[in-house]
mmCIF file with all atom_site columns, C-alpha atoms in Angstrom:
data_model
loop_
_atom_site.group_PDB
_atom_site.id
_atom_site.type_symbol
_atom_site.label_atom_id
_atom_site.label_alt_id
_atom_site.label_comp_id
_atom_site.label_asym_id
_atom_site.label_entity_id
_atom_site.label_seq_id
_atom_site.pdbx_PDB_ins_code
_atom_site.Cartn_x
_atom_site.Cartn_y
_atom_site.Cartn_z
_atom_site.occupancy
_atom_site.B_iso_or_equiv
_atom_site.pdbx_formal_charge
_atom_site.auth_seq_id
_atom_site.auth_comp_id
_atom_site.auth_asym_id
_atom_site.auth_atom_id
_atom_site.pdbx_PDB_model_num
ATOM 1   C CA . UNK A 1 1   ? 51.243 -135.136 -92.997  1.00 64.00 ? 1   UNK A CA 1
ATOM 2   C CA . UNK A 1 2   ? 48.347 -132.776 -93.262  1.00 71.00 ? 2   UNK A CA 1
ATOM 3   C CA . UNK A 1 3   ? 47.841 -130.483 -95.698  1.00 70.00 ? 3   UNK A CA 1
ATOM 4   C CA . UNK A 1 4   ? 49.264 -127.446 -93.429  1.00 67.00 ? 4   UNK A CA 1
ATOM 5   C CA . UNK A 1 5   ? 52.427 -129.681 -92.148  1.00 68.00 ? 5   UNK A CA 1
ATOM 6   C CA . UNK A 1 6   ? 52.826 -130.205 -96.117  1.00 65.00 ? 6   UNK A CA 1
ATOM 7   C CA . UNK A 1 7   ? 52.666 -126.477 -96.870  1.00 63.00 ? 7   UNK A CA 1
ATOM 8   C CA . UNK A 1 8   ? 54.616 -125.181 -94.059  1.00 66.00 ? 8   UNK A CA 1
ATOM 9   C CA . UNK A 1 9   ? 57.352 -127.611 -93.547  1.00 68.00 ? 9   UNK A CA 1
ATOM 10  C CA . UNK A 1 10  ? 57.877 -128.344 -97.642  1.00 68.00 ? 10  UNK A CA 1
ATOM 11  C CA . UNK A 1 11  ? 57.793 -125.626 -99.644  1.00 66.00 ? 11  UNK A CA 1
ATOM 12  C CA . UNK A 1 12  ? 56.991 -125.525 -103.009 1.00 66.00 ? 12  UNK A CA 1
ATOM 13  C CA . UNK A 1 13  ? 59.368 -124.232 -105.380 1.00 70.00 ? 13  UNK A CA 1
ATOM 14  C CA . UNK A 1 14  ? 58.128 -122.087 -108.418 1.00 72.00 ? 14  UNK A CA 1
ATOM 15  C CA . UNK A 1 15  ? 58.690 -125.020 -110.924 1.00 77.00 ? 15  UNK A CA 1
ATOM 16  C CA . UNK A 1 16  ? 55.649 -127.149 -108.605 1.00 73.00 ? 16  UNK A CA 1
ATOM 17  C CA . UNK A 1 17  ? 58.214 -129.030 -106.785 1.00 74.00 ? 17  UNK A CA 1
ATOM 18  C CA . UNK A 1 18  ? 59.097 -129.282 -102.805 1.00 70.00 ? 18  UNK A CA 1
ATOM 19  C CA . UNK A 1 19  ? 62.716 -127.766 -102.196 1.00 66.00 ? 19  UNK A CA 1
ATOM 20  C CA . UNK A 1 20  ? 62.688 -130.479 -98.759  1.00 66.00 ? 20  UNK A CA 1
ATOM 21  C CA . UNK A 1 21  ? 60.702 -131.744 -95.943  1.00 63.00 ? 21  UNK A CA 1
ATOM 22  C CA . UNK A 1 22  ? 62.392 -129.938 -92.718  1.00 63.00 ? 22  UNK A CA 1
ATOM 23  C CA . UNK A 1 23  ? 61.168 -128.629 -88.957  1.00 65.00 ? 23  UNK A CA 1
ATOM 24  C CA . UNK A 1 24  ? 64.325 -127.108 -87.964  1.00 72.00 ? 24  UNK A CA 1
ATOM 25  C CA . UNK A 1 25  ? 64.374 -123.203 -87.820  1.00 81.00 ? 25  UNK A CA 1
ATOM 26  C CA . UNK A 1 26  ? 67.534 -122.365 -89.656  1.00 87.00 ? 26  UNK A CA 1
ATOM 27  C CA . UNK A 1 27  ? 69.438 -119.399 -88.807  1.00 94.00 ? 27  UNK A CA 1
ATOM 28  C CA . UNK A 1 28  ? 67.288 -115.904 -89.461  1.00 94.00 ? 28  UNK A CA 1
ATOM 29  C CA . UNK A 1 29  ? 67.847 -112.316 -88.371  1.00 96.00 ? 29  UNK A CA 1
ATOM 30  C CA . UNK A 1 30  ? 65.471 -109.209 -88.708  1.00 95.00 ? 30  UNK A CA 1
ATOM 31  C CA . UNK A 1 31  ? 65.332 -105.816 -87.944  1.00 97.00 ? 31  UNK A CA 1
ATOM 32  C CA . UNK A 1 32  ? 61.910 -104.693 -85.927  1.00 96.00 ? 32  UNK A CA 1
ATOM 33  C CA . UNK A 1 33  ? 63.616 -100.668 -85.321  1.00 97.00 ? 33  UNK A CA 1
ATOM 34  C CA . UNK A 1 34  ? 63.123 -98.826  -87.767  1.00 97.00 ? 34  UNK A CA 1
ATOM 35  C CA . UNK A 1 35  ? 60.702 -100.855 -89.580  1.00 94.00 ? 35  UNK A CA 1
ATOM 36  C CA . UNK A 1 36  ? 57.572 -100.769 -91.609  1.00 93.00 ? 36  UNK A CA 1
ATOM 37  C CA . UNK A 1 37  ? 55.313 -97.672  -90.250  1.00 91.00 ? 37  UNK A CA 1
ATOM 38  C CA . UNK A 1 38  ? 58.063 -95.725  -88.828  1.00 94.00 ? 38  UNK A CA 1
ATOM 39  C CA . UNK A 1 39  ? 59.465 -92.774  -89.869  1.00 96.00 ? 39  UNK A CA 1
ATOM 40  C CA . UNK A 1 40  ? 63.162 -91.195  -88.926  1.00 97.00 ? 40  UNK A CA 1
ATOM 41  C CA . UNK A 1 41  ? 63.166 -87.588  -87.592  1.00 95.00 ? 41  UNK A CA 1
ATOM 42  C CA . UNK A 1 42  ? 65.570 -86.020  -89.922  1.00 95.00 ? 42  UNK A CA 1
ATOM 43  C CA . UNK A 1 43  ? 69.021 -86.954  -89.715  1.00 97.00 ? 43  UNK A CA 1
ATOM 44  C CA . UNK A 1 44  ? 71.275 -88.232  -86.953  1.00 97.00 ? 44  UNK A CA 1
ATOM 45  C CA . UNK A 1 45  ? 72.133 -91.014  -84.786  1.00 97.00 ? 45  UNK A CA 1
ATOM 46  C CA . UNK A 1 46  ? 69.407 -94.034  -84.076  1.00 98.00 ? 46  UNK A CA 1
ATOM 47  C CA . UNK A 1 47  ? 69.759 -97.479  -82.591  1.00 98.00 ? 47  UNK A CA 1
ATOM 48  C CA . UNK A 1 48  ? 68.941 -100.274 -84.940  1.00 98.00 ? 48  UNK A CA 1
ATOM 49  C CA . UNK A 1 49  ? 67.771 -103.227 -83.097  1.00 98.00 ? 49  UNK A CA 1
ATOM 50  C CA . UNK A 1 50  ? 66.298 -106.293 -83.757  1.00 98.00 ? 50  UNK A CA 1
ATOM 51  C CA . UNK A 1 51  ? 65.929 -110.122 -83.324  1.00 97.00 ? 51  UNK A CA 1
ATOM 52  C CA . UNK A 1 52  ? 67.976 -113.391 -84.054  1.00 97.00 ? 52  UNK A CA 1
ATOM 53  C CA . UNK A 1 53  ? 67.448 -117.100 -83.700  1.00 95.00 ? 53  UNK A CA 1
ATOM 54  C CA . UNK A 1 54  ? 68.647 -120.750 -85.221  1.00 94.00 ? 54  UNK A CA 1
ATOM 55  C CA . UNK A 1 55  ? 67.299 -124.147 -84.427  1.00 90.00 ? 55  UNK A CA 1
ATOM 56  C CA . UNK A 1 56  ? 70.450 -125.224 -83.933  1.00 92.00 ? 56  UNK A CA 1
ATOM 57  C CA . UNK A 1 57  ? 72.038 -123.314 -81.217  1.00 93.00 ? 57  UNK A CA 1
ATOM 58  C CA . UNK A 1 58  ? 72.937 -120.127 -79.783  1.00 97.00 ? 58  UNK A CA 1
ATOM 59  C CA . UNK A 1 59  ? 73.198 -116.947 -81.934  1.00 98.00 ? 59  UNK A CA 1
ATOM 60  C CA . UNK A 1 60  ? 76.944 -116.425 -82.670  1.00 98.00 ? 60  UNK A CA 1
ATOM 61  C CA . UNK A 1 61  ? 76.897 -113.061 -84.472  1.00 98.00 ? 61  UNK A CA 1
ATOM 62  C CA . UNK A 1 62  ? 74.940 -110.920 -86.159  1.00 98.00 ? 62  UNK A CA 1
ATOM 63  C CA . UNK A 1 63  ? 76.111 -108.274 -88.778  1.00 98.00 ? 63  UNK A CA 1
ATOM 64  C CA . UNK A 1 64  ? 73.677 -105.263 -90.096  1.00 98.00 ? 64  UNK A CA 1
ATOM 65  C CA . UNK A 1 65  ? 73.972 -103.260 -93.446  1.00 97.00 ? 65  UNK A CA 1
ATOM 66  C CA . UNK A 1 66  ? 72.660 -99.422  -93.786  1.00 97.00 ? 66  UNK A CA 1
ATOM 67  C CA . UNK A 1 67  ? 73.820 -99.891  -97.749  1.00 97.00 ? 67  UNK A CA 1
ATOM 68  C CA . UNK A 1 68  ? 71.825 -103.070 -98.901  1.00 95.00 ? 68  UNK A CA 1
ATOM 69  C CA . UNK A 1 69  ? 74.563 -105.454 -97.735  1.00 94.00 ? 69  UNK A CA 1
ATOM 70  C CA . UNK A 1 70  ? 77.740 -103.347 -99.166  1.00 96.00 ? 70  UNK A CA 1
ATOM 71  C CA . UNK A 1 71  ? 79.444 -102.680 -95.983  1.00 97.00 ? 71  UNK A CA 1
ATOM 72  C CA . UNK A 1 72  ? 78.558 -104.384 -92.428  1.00 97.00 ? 72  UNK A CA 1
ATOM 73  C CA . UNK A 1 73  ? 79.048 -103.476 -88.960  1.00 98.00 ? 73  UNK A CA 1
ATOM 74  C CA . UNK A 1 74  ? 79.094 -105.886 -85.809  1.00 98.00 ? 74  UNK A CA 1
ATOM 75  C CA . UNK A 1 75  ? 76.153 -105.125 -83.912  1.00 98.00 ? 75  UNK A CA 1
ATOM 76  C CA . UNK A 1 76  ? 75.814 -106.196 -80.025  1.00 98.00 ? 76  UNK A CA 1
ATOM 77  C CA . UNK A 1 77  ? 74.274 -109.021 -78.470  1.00 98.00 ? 77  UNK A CA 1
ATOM 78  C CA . UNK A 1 78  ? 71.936 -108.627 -75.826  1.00 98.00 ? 78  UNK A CA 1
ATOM 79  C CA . UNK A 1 79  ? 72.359 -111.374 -72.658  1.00 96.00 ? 79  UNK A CA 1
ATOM 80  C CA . UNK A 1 80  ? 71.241 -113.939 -72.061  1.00 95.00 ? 80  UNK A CA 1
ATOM 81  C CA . UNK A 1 81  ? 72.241 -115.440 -75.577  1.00 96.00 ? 81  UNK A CA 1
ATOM 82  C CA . UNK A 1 82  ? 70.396 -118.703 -75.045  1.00 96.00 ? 82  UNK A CA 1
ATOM 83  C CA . UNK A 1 83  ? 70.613 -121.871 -77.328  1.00 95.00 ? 83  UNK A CA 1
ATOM 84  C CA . UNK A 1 84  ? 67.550 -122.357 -79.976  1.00 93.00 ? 84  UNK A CA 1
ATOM 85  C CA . UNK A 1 85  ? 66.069 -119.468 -78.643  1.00 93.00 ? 85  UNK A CA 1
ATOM 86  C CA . UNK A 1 86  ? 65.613 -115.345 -79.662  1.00 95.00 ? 86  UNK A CA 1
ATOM 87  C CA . UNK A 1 87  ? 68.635 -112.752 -78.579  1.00 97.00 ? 87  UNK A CA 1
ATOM 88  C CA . UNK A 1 88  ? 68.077 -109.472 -79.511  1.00 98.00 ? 88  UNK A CA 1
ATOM 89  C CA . UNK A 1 89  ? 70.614 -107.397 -81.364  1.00 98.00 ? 89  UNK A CA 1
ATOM 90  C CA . UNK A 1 90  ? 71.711 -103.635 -81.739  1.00 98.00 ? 90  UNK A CA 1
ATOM 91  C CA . UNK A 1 91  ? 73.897 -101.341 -83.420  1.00 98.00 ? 91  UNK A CA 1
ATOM 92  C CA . UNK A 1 92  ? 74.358 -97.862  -83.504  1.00 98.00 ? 92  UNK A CA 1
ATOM 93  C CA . UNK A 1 93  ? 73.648 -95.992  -86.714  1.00 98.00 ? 93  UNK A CA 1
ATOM 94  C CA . UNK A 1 94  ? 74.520 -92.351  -87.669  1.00 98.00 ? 94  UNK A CA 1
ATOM 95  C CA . UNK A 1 95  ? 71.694 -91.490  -90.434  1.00 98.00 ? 95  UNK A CA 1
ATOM 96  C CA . UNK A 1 96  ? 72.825 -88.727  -92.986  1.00 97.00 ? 96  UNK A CA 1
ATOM 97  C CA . UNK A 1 97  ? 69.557 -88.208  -94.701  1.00 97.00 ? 97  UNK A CA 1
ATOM 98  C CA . UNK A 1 98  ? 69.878 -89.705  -97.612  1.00 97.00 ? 98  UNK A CA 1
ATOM 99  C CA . UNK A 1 99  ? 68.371 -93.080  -98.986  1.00 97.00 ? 99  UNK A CA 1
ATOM 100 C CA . UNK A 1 100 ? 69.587 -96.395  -96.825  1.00 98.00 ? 100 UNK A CA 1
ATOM 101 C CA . UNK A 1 101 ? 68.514 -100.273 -97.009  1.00 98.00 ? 101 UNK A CA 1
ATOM 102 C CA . UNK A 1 102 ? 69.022 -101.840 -93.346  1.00 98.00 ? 102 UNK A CA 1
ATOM 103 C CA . UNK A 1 103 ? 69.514 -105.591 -93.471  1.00 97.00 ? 103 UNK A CA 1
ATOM 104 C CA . UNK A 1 104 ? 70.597 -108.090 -91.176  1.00 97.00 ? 104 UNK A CA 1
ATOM 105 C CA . UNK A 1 105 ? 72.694 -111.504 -91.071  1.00 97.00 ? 105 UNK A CA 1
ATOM 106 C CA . UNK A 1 106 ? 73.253 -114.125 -88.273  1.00 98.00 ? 106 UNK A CA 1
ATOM 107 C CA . UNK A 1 107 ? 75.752 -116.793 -87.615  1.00 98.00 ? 107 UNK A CA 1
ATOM 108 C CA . UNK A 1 108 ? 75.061 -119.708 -84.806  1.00 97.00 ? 108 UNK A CA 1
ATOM 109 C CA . UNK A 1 109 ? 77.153 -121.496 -82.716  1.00 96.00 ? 109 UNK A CA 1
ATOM 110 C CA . UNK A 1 110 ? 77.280 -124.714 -85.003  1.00 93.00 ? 110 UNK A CA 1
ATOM 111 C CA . UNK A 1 111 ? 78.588 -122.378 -87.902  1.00 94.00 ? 111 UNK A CA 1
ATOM 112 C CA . UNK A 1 112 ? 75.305 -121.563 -89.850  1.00 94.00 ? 112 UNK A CA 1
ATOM 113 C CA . UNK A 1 113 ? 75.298 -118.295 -91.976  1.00 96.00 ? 113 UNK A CA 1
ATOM 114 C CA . UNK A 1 114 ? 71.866 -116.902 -92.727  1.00 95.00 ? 114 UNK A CA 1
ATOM 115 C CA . UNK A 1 115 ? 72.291 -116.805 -96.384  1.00 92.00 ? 115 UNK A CA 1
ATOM 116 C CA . UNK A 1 116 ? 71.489 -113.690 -98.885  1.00 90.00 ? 116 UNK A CA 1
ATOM 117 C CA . UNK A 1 117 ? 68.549 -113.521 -100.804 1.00 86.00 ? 117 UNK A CA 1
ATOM 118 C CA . UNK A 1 118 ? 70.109 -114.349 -103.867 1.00 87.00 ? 118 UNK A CA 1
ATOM 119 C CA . UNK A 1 119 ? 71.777 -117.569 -102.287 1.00 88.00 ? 119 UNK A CA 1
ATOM 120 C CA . UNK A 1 120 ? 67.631 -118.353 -101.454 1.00 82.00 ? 120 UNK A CA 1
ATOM 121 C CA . UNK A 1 121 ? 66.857 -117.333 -104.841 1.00 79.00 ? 121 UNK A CA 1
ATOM 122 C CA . UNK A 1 122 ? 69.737 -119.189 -106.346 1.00 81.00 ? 122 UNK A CA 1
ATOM 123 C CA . UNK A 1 123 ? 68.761 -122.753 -104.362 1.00 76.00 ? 123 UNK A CA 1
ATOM 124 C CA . UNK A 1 124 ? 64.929 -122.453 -104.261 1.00 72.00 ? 124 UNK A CA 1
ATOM 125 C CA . UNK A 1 125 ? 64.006 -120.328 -107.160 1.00 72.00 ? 125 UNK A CA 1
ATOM 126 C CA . UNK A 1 126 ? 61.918 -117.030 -107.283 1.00 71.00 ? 126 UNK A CA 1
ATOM 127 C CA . UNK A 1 127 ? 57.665 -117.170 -107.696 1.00 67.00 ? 127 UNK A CA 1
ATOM 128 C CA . UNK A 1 128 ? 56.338 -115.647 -110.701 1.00 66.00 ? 128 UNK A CA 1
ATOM 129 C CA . UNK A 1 129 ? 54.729 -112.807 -108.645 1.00 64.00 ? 129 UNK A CA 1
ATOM 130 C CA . UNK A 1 130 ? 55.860 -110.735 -105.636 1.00 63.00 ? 130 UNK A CA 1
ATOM 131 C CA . UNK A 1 131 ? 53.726 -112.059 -102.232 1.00 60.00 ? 131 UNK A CA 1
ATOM 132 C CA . UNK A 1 132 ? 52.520 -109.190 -100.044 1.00 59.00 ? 132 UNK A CA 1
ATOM 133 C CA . UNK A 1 133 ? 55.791 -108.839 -96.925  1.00 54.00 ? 133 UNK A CA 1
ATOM 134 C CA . UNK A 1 134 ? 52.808 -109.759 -94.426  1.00 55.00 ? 134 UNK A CA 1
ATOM 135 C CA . UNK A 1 135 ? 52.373 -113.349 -95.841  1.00 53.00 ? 135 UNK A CA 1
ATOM 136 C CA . UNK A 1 136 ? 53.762 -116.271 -94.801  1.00 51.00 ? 136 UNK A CA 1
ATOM 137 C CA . UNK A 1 137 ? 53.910 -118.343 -97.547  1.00 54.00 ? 137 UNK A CA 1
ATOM 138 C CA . UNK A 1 138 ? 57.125 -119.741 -96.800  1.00 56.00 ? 138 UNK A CA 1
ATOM 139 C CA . UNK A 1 139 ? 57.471 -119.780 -93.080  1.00 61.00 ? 139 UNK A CA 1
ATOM 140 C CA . UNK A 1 140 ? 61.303 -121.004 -93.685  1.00 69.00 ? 140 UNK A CA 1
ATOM 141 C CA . UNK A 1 141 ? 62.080 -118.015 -95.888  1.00 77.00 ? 141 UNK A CA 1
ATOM 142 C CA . UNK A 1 142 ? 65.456 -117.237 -93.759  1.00 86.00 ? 142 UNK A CA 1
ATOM 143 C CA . UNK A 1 143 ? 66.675 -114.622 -95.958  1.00 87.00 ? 143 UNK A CA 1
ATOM 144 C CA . UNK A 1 144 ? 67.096 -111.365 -95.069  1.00 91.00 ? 144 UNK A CA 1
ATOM 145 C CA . UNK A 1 145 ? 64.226 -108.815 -94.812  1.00 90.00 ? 145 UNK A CA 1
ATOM 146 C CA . UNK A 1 146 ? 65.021 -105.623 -96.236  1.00 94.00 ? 146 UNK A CA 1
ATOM 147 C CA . UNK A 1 147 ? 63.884 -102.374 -95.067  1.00 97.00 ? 147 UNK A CA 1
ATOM 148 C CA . UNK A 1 148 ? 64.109 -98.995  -97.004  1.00 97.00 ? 148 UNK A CA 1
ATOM 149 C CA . UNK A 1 149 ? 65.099 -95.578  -95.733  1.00 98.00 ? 149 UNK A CA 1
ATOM 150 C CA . UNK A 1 150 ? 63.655 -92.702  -98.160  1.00 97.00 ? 150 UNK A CA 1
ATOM 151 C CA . UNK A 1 151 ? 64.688 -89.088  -97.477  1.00 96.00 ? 151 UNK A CA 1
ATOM 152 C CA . UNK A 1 152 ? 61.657 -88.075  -96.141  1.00 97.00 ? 152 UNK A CA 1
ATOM 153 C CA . UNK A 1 153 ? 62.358 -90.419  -93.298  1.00 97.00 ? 153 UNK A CA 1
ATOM 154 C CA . UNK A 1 154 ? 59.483 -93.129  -93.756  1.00 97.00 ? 154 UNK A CA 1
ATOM 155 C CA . UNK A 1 155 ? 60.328 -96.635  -93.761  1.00 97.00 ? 155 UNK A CA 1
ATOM 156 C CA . UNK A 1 156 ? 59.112 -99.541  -96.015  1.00 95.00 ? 156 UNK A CA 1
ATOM 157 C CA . UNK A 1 157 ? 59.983 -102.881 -97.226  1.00 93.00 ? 157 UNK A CA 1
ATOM 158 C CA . UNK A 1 158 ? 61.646 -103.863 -100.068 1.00 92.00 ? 158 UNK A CA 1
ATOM 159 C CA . UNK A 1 159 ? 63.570 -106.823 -101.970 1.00 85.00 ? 159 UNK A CA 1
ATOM 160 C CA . UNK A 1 160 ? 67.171 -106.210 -102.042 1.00 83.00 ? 160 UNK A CA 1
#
């Protein structure tokens, strides 16, 4: 392996060790509207839509949160749901103003859950410091990515 293979495909956990040598995608699910750099109009109804995909099938379900994982509503699958490859997603979402966290979770086909962040935190561990939500330091980070709602509309990320 090279150094990059070794980075990529084993990552190191905070206590120096790799969590496991893997290429397989495993199931993941994000939300790309709203997201970072967008802002919401004032209150009402908005489509929240975004992307799924597992190395080890088709995309099953997906479920979305507007309450940081709370409560969950289906959301729609876009055709053609192909195996091992992206389906978009999309749910309808009455907005009342106030503070939301959108989040996402897939199933596949062969019965894969994309697991909460504190399942990843829980099996991997959590790094001293917070990385920047533009790196890729972990390219098989399949948690969910978390995306804030403030009053004033804006979006941003955050860890939830």
């Amino acid at each position: 392996m090279s150094y990059y293979e070794a980075r990529t495909y084993a990552p190191i956990l905070p206590n120096g060790k790799a969590y496991r040598f893997y290429f397989i995608q495993e199931v993941k699910s994000f939300i790309t509207h709203p997201s970072v750099g967008l802002k919401l109009n004032g209150p009402g109804f908005y489509e929240i839509s975004g992307i799924a995909y597992s190395g080890a099938g088709r995309i099953s379900k997906v479920m979305v949160s507007a309450d940081g994982g709370k409560t969950w509503a289906q959301a729609a699958l876009q055709e053609p749901v192909q195996s091992k490859a992206f389906t978009r997603f999309r749910v309808p979402w009455r907005w009342d103003g106030g503070p939301a966290v959108l989040q996402s979770r897939a199933w596949d086909e062969s019965g894969n859950v994309q697991p909460t962040r504190a399942q990843i935190v829980a099996a991997r561990g959590q790094s001293a410091r917070t990385p920047p939500v533009t790196a890729f330091i972990s390219q098989h980070y399949n948690g969910p990515t978390s995306w804030s709602v403030a009053a004033s509309g804006e979006v941003g990320h955050v860890y939830a």
